[in-house]
Short mmCIF file of C-alpha atoms in Angstrom, two decimals:
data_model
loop_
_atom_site.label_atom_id
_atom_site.label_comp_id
_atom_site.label_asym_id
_atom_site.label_seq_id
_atom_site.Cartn_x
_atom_site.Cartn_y
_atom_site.Cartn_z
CA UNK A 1 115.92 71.10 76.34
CA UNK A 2 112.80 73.14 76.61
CA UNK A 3 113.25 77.21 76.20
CA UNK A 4 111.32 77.73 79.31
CA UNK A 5 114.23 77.20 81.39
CA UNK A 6 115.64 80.55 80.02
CA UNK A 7 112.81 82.37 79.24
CA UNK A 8 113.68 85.68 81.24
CA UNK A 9 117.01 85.96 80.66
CA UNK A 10 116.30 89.17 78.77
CA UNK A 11 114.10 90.40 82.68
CA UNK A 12 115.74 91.05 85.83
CA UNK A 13 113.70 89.93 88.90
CA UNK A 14 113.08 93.01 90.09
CA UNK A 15 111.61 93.80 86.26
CA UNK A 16 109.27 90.89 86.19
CA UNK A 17 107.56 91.39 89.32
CA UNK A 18 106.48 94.71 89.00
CA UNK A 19 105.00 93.80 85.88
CA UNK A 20 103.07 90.79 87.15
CA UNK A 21 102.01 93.48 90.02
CA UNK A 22 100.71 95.99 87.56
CA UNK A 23 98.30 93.05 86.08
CA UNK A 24 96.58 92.28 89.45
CA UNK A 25 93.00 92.88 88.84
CA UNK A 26 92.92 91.70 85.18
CA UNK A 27 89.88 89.57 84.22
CA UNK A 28 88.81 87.77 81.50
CA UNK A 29 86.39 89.19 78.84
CA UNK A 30 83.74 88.01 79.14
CA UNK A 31 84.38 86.52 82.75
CA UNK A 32 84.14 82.29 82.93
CA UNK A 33 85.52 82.24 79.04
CA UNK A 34 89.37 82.28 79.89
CA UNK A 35 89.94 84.80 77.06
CA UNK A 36 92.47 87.36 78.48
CA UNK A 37 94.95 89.47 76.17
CA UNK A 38 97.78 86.85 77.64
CA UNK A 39 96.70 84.44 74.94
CA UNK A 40 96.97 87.15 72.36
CA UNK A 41 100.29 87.78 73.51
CA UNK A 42 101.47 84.53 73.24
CA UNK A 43 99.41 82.15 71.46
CA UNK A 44 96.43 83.75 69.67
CA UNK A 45 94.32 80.28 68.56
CA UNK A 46 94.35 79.30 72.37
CA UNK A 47 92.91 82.09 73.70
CA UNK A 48 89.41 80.87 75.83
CA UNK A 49 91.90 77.94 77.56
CA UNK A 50 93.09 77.87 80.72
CA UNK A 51 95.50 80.47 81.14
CA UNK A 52 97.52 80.79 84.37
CA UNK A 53 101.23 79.75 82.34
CA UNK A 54 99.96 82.30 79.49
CA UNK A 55 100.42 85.01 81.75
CA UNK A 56 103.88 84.47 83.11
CA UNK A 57 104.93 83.62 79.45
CA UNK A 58 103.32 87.12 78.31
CA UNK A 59 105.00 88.58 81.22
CA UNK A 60 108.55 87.39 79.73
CA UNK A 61 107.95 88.57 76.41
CA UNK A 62 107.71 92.30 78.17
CA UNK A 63 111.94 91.49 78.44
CA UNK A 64 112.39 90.68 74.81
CA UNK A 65 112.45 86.75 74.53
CA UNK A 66 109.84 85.41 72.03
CA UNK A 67 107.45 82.25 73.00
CA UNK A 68 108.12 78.85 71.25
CA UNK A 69 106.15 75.75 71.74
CA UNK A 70 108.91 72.97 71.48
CA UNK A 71 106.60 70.04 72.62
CA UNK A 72 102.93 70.71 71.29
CA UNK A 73 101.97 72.02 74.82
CA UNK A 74 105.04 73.73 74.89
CA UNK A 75 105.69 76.57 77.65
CA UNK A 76 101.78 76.92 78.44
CA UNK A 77 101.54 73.87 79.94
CA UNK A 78 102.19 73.16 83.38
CA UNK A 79 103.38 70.01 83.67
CA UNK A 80 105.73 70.75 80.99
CA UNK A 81 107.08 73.44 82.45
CA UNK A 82 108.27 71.41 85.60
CA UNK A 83 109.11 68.60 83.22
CA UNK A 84 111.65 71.17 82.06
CA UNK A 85 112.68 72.93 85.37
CA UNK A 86 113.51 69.04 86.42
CA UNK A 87 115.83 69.03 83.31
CA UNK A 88 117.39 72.18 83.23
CA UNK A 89 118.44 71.83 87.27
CA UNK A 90 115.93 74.71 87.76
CA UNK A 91 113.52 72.13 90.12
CA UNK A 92 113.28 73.19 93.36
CA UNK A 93 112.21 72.04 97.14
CA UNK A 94 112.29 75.48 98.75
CA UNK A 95 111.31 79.17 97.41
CA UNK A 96 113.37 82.20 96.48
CA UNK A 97 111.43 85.30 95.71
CA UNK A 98 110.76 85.41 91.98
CA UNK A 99 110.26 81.65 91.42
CA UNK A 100 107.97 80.20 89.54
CA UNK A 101 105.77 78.34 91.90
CA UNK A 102 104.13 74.58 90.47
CA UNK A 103 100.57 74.12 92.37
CA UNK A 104 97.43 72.16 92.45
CA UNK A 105 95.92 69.98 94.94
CA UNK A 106 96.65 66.34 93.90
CA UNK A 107 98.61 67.20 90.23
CA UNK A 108 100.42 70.01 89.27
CA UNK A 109 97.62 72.22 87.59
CA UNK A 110 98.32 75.91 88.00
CA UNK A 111 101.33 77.89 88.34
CA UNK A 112 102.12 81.66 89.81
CA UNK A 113 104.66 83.36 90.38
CA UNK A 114 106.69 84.08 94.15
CA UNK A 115 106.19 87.39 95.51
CA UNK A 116 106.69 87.29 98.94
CA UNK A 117 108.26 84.64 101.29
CA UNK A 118 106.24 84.60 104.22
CA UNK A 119 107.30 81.49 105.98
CA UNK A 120 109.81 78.61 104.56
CA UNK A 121 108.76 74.74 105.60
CA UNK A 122 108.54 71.96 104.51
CA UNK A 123 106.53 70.61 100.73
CA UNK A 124 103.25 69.37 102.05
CA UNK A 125 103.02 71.05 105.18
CA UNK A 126 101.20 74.48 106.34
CA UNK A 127 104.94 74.83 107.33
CA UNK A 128 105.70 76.67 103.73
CA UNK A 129 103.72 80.01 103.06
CA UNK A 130 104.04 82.01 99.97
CA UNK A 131 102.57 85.59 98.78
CA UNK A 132 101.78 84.95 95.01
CA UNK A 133 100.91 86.70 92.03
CA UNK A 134 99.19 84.28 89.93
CA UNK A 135 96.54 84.63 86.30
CA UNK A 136 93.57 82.14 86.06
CA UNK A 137 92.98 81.96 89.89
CA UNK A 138 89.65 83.63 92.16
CA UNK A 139 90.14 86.57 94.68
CA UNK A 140 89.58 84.24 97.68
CA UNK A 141 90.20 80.85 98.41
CA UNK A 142 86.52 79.81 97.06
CA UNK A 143 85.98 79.43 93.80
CA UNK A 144 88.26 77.44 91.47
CA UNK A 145 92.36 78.27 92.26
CA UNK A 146 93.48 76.82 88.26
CA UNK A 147 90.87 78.19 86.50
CA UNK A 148 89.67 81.45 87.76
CA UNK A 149 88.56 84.14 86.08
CA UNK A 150 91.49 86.91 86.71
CA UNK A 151 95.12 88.04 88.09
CA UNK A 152 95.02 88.43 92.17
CA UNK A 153 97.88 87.63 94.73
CA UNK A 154 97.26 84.86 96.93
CA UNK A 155 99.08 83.21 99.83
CA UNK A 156 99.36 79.47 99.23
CA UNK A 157 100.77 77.13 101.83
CA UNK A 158 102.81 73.88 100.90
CA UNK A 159 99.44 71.77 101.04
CA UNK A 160 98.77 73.56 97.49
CA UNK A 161 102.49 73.92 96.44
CA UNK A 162 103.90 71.12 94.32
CA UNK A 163 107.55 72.60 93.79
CA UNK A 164 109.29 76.06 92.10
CA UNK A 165 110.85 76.71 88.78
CA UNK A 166 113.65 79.33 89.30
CA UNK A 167 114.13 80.62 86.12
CA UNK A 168 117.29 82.64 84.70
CA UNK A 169 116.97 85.83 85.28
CA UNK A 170 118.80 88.86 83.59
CA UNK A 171 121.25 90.18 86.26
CA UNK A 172 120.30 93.37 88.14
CA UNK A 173 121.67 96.44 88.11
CA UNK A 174 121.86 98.00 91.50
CA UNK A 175 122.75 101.44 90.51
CA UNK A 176 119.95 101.50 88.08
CA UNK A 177 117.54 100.49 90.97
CA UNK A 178 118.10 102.88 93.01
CA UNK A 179 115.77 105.35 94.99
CA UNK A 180 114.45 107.96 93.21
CA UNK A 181 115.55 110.96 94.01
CA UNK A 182 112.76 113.42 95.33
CA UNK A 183 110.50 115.13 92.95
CA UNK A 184 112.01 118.40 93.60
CA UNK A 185 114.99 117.21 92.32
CA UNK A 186 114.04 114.79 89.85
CA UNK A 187 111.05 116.35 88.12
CA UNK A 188 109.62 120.28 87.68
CA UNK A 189 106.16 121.36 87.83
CA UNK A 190 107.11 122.36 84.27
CA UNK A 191 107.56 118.72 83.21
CA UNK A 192 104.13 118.31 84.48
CA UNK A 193 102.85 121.07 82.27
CA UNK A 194 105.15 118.68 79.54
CA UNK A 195 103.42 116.00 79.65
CA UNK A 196 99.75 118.26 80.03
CA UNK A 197 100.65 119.29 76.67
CA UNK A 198 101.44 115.82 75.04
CA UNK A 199 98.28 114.66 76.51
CA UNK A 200 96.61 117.57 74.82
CA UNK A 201 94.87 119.66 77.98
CA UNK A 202 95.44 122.43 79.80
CA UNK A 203 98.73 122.84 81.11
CA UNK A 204 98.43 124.17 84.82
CA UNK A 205 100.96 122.10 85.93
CA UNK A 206 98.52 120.76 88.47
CA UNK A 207 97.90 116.63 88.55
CA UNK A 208 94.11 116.27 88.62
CA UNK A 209 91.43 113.89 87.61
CA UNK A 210 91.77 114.92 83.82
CA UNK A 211 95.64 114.13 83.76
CA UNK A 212 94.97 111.53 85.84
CA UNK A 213 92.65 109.51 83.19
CA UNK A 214 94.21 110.72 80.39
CA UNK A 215 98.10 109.49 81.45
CA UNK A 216 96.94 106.15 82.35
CA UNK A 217 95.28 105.85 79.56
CA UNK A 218 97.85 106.34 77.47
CA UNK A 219 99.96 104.06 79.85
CA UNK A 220 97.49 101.50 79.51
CA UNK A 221 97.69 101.49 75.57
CA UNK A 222 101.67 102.39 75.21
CA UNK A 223 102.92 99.23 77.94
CA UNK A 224 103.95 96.32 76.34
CA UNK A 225 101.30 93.44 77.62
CA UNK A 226 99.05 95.76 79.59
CA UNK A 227 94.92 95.30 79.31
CA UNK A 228 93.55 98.37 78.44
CA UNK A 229 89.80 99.36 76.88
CA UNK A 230 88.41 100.47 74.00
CA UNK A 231 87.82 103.59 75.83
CA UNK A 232 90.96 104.00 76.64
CA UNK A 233 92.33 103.48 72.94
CA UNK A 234 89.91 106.29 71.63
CA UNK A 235 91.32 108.56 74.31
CA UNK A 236 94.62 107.88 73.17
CA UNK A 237 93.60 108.13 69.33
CA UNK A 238 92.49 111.79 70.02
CA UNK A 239 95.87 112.31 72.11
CA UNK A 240 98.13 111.24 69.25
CA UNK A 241 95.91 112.62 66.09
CA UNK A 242 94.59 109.52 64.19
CA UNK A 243 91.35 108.78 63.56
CA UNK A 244 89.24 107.85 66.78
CA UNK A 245 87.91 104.49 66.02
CA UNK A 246 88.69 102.27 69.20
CA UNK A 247 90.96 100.30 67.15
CA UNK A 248 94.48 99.65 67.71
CA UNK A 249 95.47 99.19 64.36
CA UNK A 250 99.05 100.04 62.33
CA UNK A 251 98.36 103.88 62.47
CA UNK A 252 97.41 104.11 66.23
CA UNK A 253 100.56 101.76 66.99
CA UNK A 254 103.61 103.79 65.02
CA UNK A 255 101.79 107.53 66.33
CA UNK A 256 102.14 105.95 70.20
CA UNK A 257 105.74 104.76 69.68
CA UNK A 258 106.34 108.30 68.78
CA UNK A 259 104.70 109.87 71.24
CA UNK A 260 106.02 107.33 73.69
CA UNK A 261 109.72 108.59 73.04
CA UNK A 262 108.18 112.16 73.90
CA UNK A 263 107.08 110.31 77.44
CA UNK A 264 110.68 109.08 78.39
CA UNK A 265 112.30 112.40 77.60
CA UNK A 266 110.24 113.73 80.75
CA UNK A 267 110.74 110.32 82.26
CA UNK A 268 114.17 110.88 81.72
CA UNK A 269 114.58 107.20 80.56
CA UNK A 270 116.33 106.08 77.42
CA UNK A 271 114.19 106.91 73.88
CA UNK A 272 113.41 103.93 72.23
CA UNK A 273 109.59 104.27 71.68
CA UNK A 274 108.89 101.39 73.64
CA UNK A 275 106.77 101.59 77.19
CA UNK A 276 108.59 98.81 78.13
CA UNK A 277 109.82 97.85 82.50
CA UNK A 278 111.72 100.77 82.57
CA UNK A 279 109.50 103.73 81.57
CA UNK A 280 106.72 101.93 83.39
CA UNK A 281 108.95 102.50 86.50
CA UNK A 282 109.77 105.92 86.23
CA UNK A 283 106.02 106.73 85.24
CA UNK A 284 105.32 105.23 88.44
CA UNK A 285 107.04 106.78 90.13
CA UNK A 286 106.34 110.72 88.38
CA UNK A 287 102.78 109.76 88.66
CA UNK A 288 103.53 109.29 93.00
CA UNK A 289 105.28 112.19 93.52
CA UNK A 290 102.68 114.68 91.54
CA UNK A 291 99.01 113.35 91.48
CA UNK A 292 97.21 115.51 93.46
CA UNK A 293 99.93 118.45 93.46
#
């Protein structure tokens, strides 16, 4: 049996979306070639093919569980994939948010993943409506849906949908998820003047345009399976003291793990030098309560 049908075991629902959120406006590079850092991710000699199963799989590998390609095509391929689901008893009729939904007009041809349950009905019919979040599709409706040039969230009816693929999640921790608490309580104007100070400006404790560019940056860069530029990278070079090349090389990667565990001692997430679901959450969230303030 196929690994796909327990790829996320390692991500919890919850986990998984908000990363496939925080890709939503990613395009390919140059647009119309289908290269995308999910192939790089994943499976490096592909990159510049279609890519909408790519960028679920690189979304899995944010919760741990390396890619294998048990049948050529392997997990990138979209029939295979609900080849798989069929075998594994993971083949469904009906959605649940955080399925993996099968589409294409006549074939199944593209896959995203559930967001949103607008409306259950029946396969076929305009009955079944579903807010998406898929890689490889257009903004709108025109334009190819399976071979796009970028990440977007779409509503797709059962005319489109072919079946979902309700893959094994990690269980979720309810405590963990809770509310944050209010920043008052939960962060300091001095942890803003913190994290000023790892980002290498002036620490006013105030959150404006300069540590607004300068955290995301680094966000962009430190996140496991997160686009980021070249611009970016050289930002974060002069942040961590290596040579600014626009490179991510070996010397750039082991000075942001370090400063990463720096980041989640403000986040007040565990140290492990990895950006991974987590810290991306409680970023979030710091970056809500204090940009502007």
């Amino acid at each position: 049996m196929a690994a796909v049908a327990e790829v996320l075991r390692h991500l919890t629902k919850q986990e998984f979306l908000f990363w496939a959120a925080s890709q939503i406006g990613t395009t390919e590079n140059p647009r119309g070639s289908n290269k995308v850092p999910y192939w790089l991710n994943t499976k490096r000699e592909w990159n510049g093919n279609a890519w909408c199963a790519a960028f679920l799989q690189s979304g899995a590998i944010v919760g741990g569980k390396n890619m294998t390609d048990d049948f050529g095509w392997g997990p990138f391929y979209v029939p295979q994939i609900a080849a798989d689901a069929l075998e594994a008893g993971q083949w469904h009729t009906s959605p649940k948010v955080g399925d993996w939904v099968i589409m294409g007009k006549t074939k199944k041809s593209h896959i995203g993943v559930v967001e949103k349950v607008i409306r259950a009905g029946a396969l076929g019919s305009t009955d079944l409506i579903v807010q998406t979040i898929e890689g490889n599709t257009s903004p709108t409706n025109a334009g190819s849906q399976n071979n796009g040039d970028g990440v977007y969230r779409k509503k797709r009816t059962g005319k489109f949908v072919r079946g979902f693929f309700r893959p094994n999640y990690a269980a979720q921790d309810n405590t963990a998820m809770a509310p944050p608490a209010p920043a008052t309580t939960r962060w300091k104007r001095d942890d803003v003047k913190v994290m000023q100070r790892l980002l290498e400006i002036d620490d006013d404790g105030h959150w404006g345009p300069d540590t607004d560019v300068r955290s995301s940056a680094f966000r962009a860069v430190a996140a496991a399976s997160v686009q980021h530029s070249v611009a970016q990278i050289r930002i974060v070079q002069a942040i961590v003291d290596v040579p600014v090349d626009g490179s991510f090389g070996p010397g750039t990667r082991a000075a942001v793990r370090i400063a990463v565990d720096d980041f989640q001692r403000i986040l007040m997430v565990s140290q492990d030098g990895n950006w991974g679901p987590g810290t991306d959450r409680a970023y979030v969230a710091f970056h809500k309560e204090w940009r502007g303030q």
